[in-house]
Short mmCIF file of C-alpha atoms in Angstrom, two decimals:
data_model
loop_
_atom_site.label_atom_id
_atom_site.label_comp_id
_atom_site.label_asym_id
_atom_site.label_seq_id
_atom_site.Cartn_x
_atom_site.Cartn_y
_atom_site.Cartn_z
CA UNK A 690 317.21 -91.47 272.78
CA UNK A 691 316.89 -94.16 269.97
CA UNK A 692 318.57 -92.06 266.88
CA UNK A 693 317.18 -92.72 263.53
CA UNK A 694 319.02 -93.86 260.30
CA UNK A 695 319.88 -90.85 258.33
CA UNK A 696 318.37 -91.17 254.41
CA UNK A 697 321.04 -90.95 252.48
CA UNK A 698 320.72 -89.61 248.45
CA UNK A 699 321.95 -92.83 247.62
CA UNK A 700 319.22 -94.36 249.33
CA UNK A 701 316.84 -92.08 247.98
CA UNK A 702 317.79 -92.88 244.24
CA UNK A 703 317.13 -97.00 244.78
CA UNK A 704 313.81 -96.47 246.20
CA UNK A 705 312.59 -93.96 244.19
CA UNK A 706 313.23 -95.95 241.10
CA UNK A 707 310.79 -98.75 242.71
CA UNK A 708 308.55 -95.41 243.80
CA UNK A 709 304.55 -96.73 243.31
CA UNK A 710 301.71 -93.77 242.93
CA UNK A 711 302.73 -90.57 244.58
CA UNK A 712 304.49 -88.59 241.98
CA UNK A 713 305.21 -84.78 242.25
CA UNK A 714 306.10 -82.37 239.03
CA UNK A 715 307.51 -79.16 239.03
CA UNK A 716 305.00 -76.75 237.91
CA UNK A 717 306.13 -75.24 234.31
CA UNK A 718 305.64 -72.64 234.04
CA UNK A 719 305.74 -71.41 237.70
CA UNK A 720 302.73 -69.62 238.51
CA UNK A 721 303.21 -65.77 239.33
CA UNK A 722 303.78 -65.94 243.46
CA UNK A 723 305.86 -63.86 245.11
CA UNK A 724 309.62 -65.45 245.94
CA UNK A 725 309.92 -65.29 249.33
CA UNK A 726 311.68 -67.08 252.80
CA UNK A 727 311.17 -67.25 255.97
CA UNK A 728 307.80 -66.77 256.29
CA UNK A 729 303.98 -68.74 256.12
CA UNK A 730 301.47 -69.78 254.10
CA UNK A 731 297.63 -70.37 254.27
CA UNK A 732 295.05 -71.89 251.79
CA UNK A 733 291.36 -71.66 251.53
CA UNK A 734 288.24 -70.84 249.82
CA UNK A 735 287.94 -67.44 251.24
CA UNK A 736 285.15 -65.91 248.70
CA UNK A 737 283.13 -68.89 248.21
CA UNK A 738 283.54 -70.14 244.80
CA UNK A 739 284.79 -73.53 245.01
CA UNK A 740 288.30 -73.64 244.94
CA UNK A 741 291.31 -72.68 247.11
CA UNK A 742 292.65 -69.18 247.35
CA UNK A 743 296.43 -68.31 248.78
CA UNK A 744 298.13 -66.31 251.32
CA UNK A 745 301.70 -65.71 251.50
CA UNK A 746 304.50 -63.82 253.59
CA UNK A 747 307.61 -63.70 254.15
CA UNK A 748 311.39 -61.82 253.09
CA UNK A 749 311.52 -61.12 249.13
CA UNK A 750 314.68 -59.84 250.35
CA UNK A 751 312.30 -56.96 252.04
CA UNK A 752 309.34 -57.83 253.73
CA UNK A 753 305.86 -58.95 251.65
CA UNK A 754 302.88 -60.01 251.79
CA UNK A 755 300.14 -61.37 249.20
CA UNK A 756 296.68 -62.31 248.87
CA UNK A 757 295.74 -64.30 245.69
CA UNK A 758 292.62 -65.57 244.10
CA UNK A 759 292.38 -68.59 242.42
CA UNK A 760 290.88 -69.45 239.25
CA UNK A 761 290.00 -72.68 240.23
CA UNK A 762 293.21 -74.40 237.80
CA UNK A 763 295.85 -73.07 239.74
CA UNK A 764 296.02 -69.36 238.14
CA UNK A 765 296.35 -67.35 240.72
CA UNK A 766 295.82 -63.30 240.54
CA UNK A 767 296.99 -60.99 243.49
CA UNK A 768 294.11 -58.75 245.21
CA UNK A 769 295.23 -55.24 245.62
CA UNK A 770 294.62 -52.68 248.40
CA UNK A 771 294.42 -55.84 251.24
CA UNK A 772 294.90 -54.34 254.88
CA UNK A 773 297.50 -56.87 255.83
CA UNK A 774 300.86 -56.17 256.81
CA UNK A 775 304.26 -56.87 254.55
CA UNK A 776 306.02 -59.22 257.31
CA UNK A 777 308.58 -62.63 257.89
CA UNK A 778 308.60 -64.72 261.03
CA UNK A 779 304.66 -65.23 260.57
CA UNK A 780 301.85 -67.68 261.29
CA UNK A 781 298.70 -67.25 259.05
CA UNK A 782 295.87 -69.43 259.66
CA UNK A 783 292.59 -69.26 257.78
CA UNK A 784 289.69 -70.10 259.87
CA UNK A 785 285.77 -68.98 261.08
CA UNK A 786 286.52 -67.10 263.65
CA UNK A 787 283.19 -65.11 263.85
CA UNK A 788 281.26 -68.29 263.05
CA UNK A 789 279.80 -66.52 260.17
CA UNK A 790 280.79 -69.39 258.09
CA UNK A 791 283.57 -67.98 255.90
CA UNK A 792 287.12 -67.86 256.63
CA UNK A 793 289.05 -65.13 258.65
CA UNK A 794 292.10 -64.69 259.51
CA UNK A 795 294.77 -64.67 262.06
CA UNK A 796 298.10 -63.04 261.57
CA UNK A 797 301.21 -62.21 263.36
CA UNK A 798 304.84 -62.04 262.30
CA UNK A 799 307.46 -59.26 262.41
CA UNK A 800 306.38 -55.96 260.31
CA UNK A 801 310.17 -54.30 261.04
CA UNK A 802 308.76 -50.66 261.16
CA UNK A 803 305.40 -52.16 263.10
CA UNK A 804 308.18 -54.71 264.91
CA UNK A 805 306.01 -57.70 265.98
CA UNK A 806 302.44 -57.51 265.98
CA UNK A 807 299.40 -59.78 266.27
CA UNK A 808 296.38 -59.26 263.85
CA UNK A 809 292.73 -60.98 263.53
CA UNK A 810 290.94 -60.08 260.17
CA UNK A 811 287.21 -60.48 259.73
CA UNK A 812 286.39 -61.95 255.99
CA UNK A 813 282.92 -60.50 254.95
CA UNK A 814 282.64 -63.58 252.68
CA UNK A 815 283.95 -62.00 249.38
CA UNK A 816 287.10 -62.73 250.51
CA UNK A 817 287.29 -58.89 251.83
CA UNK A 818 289.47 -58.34 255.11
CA UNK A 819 288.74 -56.02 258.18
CA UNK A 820 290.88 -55.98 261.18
CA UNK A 821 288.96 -56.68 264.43
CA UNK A 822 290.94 -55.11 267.70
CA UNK A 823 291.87 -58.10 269.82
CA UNK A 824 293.82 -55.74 272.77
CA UNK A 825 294.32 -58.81 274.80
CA UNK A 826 296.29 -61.30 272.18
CA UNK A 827 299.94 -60.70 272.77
CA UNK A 828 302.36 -59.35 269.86
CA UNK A 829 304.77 -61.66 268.82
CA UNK A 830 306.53 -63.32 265.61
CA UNK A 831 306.69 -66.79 266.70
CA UNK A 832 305.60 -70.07 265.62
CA UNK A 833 303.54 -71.40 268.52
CA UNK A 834 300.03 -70.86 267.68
CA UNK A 835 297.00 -73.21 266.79
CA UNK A 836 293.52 -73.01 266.89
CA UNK A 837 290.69 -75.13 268.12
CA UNK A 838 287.37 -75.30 270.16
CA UNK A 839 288.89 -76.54 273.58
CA UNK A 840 285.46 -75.63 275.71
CA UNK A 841 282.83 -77.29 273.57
CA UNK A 842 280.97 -73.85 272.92
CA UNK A 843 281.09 -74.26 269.34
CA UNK A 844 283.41 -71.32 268.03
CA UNK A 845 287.13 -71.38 267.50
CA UNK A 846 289.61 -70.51 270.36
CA UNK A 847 293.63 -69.77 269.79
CA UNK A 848 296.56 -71.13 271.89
CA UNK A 849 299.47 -69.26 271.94
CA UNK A 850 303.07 -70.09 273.68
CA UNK A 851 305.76 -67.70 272.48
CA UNK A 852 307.61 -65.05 273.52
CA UNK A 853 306.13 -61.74 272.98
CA UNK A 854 307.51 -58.69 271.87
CA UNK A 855 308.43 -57.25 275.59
CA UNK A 856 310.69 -60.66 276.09
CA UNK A 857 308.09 -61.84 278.30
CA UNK A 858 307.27 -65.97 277.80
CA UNK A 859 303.30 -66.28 277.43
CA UNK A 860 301.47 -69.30 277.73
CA UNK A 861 297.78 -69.63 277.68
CA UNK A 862 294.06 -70.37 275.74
CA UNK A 863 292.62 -66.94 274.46
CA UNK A 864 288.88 -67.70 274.71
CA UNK A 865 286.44 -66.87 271.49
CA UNK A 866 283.53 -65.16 272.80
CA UNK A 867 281.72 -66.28 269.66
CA UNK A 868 282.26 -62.82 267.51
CA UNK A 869 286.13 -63.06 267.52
CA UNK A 870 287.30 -61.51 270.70
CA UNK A 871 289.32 -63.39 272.48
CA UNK A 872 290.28 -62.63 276.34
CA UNK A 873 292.93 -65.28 278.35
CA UNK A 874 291.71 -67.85 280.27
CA UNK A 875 294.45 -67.61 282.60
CA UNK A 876 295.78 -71.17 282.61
CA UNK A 877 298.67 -71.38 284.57
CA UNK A 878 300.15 -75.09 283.80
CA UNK A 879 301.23 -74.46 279.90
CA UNK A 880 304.68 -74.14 279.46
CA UNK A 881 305.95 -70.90 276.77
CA UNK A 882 308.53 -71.93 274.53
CA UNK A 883 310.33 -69.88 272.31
CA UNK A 884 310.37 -71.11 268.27
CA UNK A 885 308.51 -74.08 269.13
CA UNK A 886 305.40 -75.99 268.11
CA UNK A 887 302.08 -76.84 269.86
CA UNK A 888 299.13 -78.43 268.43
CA UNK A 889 296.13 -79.28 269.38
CA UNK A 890 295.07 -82.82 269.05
CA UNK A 891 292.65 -85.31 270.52
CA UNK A 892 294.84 -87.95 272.40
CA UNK A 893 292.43 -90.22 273.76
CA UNK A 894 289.67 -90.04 271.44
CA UNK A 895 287.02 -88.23 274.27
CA UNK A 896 286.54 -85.54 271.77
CA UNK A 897 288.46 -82.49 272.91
CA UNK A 898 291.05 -80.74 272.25
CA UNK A 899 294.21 -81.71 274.23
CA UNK A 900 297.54 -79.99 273.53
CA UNK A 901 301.38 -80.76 273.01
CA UNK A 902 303.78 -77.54 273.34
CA UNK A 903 307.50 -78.53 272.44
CA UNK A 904 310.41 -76.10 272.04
CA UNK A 905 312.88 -74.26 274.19
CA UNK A 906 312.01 -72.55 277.34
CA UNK A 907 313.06 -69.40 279.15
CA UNK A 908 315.98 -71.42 280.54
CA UNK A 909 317.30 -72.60 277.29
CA UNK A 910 316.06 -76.09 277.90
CA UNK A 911 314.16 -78.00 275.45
CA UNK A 912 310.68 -79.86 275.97
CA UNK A 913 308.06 -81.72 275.35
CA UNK A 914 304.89 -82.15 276.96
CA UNK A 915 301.33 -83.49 276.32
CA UNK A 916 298.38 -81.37 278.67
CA UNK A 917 295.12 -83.43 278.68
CA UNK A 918 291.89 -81.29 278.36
CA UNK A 919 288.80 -82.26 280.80
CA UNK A 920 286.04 -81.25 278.05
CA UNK A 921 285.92 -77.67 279.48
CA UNK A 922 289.38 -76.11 278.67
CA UNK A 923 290.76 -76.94 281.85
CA UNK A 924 293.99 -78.47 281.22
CA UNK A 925 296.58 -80.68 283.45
CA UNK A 926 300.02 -82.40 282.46
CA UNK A 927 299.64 -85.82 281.20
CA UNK A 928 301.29 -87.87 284.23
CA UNK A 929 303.48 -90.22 281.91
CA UNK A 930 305.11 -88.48 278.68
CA UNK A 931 305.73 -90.43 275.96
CA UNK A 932 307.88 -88.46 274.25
CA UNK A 933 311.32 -87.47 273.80
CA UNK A 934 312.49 -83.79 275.29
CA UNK A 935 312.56 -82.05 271.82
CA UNK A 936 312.57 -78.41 270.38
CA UNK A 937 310.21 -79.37 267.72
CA UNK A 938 309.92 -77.15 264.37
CA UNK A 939 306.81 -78.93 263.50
CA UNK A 940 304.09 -80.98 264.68
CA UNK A 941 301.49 -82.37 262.55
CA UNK A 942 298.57 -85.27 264.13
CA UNK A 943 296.60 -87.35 262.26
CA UNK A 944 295.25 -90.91 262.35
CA UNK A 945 298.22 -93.12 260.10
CA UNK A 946 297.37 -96.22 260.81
CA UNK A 947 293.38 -96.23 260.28
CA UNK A 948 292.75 -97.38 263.82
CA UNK A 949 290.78 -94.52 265.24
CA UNK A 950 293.06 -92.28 266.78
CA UNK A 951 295.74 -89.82 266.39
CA UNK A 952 299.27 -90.37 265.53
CA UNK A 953 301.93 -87.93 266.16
CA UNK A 954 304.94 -86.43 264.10
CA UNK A 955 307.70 -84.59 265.20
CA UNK A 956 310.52 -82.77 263.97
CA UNK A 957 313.22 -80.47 264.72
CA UNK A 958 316.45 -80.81 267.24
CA UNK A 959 317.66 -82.65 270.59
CA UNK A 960 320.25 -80.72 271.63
CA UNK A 961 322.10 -79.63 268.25
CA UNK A 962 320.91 -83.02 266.09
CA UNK A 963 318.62 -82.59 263.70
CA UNK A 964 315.45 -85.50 264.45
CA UNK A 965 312.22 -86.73 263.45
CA UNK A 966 309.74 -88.82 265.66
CA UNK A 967 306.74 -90.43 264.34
CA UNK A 968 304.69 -91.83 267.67
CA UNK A 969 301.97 -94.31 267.56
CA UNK A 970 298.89 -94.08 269.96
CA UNK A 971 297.44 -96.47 271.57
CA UNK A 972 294.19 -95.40 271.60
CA UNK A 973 294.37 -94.23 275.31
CA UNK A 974 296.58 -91.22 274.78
CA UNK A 975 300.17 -93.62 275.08
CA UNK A 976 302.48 -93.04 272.06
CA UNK A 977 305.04 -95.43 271.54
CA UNK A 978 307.65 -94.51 268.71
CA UNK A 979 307.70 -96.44 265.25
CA UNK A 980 311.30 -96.85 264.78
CA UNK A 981 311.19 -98.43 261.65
CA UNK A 982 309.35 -95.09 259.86
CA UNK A 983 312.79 -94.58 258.89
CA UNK A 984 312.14 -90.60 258.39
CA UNK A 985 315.04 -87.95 257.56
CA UNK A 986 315.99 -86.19 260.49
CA UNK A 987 315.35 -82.52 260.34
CA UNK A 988 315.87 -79.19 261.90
CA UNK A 989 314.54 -75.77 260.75
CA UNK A 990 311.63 -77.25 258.56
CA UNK A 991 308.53 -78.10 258.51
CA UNK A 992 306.92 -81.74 258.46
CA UNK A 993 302.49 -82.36 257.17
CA UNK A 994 300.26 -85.46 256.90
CA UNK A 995 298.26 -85.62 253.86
CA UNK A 996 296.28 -88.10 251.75
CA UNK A 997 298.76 -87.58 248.58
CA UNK A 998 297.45 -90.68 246.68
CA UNK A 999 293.71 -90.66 247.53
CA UNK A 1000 294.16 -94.23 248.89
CA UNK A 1001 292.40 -94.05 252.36
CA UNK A 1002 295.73 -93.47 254.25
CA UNK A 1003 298.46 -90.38 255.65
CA UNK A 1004 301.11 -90.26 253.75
CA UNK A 1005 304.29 -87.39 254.84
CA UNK A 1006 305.97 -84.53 253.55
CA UNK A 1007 309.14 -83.58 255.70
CA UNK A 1008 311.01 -80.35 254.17
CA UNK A 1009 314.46 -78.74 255.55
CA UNK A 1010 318.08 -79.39 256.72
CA UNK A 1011 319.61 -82.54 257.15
CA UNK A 1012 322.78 -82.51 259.76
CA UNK A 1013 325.42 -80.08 258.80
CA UNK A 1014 323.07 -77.59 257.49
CA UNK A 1015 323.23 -76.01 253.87
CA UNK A 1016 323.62 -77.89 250.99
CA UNK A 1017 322.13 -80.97 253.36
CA UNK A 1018 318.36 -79.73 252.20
CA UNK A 1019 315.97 -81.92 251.05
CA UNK A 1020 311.59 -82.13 250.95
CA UNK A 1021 310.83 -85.58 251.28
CA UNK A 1022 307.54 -87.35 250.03
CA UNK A 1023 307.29 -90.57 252.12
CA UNK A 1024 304.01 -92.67 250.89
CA UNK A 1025 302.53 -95.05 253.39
CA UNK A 1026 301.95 -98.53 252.15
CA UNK A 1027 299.69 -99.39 254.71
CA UNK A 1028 299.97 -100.17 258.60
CA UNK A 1029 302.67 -97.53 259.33
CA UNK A 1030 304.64 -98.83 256.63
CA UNK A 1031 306.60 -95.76 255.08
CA UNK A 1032 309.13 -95.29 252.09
CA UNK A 1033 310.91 -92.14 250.75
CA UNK A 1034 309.02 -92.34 247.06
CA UNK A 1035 309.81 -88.18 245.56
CA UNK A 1036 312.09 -85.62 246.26
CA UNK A 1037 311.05 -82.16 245.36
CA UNK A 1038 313.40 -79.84 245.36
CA UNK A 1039 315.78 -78.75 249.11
CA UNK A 1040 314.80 -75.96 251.38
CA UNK A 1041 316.30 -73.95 254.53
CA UNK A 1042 313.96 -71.93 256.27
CA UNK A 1043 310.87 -73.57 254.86
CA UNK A 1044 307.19 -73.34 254.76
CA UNK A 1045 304.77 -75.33 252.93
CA UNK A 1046 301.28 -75.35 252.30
CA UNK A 1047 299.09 -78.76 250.83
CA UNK A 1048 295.70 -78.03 248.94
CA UNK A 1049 294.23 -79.13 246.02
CA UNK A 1050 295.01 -75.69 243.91
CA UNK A 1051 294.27 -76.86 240.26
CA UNK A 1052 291.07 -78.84 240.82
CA UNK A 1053 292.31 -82.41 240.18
CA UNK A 1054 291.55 -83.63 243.65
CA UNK A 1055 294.44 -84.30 244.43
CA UNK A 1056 297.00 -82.56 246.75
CA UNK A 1057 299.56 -79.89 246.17
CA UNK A 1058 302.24 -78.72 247.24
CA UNK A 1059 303.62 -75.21 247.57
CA UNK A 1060 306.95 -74.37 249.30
CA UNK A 1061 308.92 -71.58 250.38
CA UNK A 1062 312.59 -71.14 251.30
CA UNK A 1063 315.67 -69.30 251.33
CA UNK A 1064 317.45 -71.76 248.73
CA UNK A 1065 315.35 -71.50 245.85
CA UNK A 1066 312.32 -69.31 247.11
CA UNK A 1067 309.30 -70.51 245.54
CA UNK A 1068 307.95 -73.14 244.17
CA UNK A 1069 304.97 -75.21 243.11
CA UNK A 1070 304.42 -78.72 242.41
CA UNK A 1071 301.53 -80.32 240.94
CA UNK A 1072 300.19 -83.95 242.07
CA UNK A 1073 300.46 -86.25 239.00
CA UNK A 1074 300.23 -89.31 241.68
CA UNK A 1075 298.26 -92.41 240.21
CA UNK A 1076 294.70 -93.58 242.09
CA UNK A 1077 294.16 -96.81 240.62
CA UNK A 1078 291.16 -98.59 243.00
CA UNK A 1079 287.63 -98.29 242.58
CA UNK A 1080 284.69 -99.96 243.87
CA UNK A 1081 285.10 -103.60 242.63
CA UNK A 1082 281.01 -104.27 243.90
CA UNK A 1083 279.99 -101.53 241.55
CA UNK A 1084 279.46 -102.63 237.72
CA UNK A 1085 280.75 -100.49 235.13
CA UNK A 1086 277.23 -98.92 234.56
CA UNK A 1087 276.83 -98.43 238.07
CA UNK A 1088 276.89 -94.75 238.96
CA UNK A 1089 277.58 -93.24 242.73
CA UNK A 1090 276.33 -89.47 242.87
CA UNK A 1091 276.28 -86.60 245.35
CA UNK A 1092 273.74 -83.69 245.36
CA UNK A 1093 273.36 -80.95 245.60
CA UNK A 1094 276.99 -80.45 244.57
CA UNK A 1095 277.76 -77.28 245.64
CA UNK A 1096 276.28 -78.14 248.58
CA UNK A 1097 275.69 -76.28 251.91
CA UNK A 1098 275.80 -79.03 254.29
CA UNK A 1099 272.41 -80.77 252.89
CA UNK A 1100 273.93 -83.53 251.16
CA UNK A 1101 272.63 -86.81 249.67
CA UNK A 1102 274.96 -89.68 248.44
CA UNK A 1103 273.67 -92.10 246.44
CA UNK A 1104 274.76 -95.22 244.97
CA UNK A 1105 272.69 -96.86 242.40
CA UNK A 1106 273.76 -100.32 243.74
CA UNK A 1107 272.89 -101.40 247.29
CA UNK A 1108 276.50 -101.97 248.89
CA UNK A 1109 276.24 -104.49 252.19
CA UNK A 1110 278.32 -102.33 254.19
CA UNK A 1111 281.01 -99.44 253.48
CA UNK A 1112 282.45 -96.57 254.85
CA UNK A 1113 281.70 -92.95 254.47
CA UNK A 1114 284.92 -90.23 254.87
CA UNK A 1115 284.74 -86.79 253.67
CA UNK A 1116 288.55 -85.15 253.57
CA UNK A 1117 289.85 -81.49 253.36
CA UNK A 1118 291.09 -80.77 249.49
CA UNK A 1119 294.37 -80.73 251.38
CA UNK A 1120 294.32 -84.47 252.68
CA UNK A 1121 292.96 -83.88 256.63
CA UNK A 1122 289.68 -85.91 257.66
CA UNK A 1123 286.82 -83.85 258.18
CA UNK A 1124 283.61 -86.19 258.42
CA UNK A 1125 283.35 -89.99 258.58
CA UNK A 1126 280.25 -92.21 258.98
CA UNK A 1127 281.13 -95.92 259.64
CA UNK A 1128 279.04 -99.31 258.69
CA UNK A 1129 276.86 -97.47 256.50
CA UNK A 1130 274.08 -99.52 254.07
CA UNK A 1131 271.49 -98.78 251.73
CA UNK A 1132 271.81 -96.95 247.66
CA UNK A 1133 271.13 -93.54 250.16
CA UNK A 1134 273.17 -92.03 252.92
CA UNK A 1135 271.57 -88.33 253.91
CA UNK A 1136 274.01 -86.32 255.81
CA UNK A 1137 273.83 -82.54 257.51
CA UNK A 1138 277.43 -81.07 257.56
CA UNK A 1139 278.73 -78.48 259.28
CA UNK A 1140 282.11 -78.29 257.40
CA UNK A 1141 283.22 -74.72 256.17
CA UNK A 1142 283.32 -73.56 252.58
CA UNK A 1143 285.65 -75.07 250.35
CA UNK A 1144 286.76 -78.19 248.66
CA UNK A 1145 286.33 -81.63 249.77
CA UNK A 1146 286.80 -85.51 249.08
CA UNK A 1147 284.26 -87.99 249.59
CA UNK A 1148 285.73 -91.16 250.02
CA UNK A 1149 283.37 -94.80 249.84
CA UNK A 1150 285.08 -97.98 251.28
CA UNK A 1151 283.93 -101.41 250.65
CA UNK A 1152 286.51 -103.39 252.34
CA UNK A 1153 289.14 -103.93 249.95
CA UNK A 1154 288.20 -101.04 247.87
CA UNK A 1155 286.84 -97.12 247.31
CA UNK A 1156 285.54 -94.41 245.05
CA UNK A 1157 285.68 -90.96 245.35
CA UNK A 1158 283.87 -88.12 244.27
CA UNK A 1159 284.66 -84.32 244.64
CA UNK A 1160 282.53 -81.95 246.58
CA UNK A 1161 282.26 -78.12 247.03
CA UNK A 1162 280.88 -76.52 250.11
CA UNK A 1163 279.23 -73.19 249.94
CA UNK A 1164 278.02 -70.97 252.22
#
């Protein structure tokens, strides 16, 4: 295994001091959150009015959790009398599960009283919650759970590799039938891992879902392993594996070096040392690693692309311990200068036993971050980060608008100028492409979207330059 060079503070103070637009500050006053560790966050506009709303869990030192609305400046006010259960050890993930167009809810964790449980909650688009029975999801409190559409039949279906609350390893793809009841398909070839990650990602760029599952197995070893999806669901082990035997904390995909497919970053422990893989595709599903990212090696955090600076590219957040454990805790912003290049540019603040969530929670457009942990509980920082280019083909009279903004999918861009050619990307408030449209010419570009409700980024691209504009999906 090639070993990384560990980031040292040292290090950190000379090339922060040369830092160039990411910049993270300490929200002051905090907002009022509950102060918890070892637990999960989720973000989303769950009652439809533009901006993004906030679940949280976790140990306060008992068990809690909270549902807050947002303002839409990053106020946030609890909701009272909400169904879900006061928990640690969770995964929340806001999604459609009912294809209804607004954003439900899946939940499990470790209640104490309820021990470990698994929950799906139906939003009735006011950002209301009713549990749905789903008899045939396993109860665990476990990290290994994601959710995508691995079948093609448009609705949302949840993988799940844990160990459940009877000690028995599970492993499988609980189908959707399209109203939120899902039922195994009884794949056989996914490994269960206990305190792992999986994630769903598209490795070579045929448009489904294929899956990576890293963590420890029944027999206390560690893995890591790529299935490849054949459009269906139908899954079968990649026949060369690229990467390194790992018990991953966190995986997080995304596309870092603009060339059309997705990269791949990794972090948690081989053996007992703390590590952090970033791996390069190919395009064909072959991931190579990029040595010279240079990331801090972690174990018991969490790691997230996101588009901090607006600039067109992933940049990376890596939050937890550093070898040795406690006081060795640092979150790391890493910006990426382009073409894989990354450098450690902010620290903010050290966790153990981490979560994080990135959204755009006061409006700016840019990023956020929140973070849990059982150092110094909560905290949020806002995104002060710099976004300095702009169209230079556009005069300054020229005007680029986007109607109807709110918008529910319909959506017209228009640029008073007629560009030769540019590039149209939509991203998630929280830095994740969601829509792009390449080579595109002409003052208007109509688009249908089927993107859920919430905030977005519409990105332009000339080919040394972009605008931006900020648009809000309702449904």
């Amino acid at each position: 295994m090639k070993k990384n060079v560990l980031i040292l503070p040292l290090l950190f103070a000379f090339l922060f001091s040369n830092a160039q637009n990411i910049d993270f500050v300490k929200a002051n006053p905090q907002p009022e959150l509950i102060e918890i560790y070892a637990g999960s966050f989720a973000s989303g506009d769950i009652d439809g009015d533009g901006d993004n709303d906030l679940l949280m869990s976790g140990q306060t030192p008992s068990r809690k959790t909270a549902l807050y609305l947002n303002d839409g400046n990053g106020n946030f006010t609890e909701m009272e009398n909400t169904p879900f259960i006061n928990t640690t050890f969770s995964v929340t993930i806001f999604e459609d599960l009912d294809g209804d167009g607004d954003l439900d809810l899946f939940f499990s964790g470790n209640g104490f009283n309820i021990q470990e449980y698994t929950r799906i909650y139906l939003n009735d688009g006011s950002g209301i919650f009713i549990e749905l029975a789903n008899p045939s999801l396993p109860q665990f409190s476990d990290s290994g759970v994601d959710i995508a559409d691995v079948d093609g039949d448009g609705d949302k279906d949840i993988l799940i590799s844990v160990r459940d609350l009877n000690d028995v390893f599970v492993a499988d793809v609980f189908l959707n039938d399209g109203n939120a009841i899902f039922t195994p398909s009884g794949s056989t070839v996914l490994a269960p891992v206990l305190f792992g990650a999986v994630k769903f990602v598209d490795v070579e760029s045929d448009g489904d879902a294929d899956i990576i599952i890293s963590g420890e197995q029944e027999d206390e070893s560690q893995i890591t392993k790529l299935y490849l999806n054949d459009g269906d669901g139908n899954y079968t082990a990649a026949p060369n594996m690229d990467f390194i035997q790992i018990n991953a904390d966190d995986i997080s995909v995304a596309d870092t070096d603009n060339d059309g497919d997705m990269d791949v970053l990794m972090s948690g422990s081989f053996g007992i040392e703390p590590v952090s893989f970033l791996y390069i595709n190919d395009g064909s599903g072959n991931f190579s690693e990029l040595a010279s990212a240079n990331l801090q090696q972690t174990f018991s955090g969490k790691n997230t692309f996101a588009d901090l600076d607006n600039d067109g590219d992933q940049d990376i957040i890596i939050i937890g311990s550093q070898d040795g454990g406690l006081p060795n805790i640092y979150n790391i912003v890493y910006e990426n200068l382009s073409n894989n290049e990354f450098i450690p540019v902010d620290t903010i603040g050290g966790e153990y036993i981490p979560a994080m969530i990135v959204d755009d929670f006061n409006g700016d457009e840019l990023a956020d971050v929140i973070i849990q942990g059982f150092a110094d509980r909560t905290n949020v920082y806002w995104n002060n980060s710099t976004v300095t280019s702009i169209f230079d083909d556009l005069t300054e009279t020229s005007s680029l608008s986007i109607f109807p903004n709110p918008s529910s999918g319909e959506l017209t861009v228009d640029l008073e100028n007629d560009i030769s050619m540019f590039d149209l990307k939509i991203y998630t408030s929280g830095g994740q492409l969601a829509y792009e449209q390449s080579n595109v010419s002409g003052t208007k570009t109509e688009l249908q979207l089927d993107l859920l409700a919430g905030i977005y980024i519409v990105r332009l691209e000339s080919e040394k330059t972009f605008v931006t504009r900020k648009l809000v999906i309702v449904k």
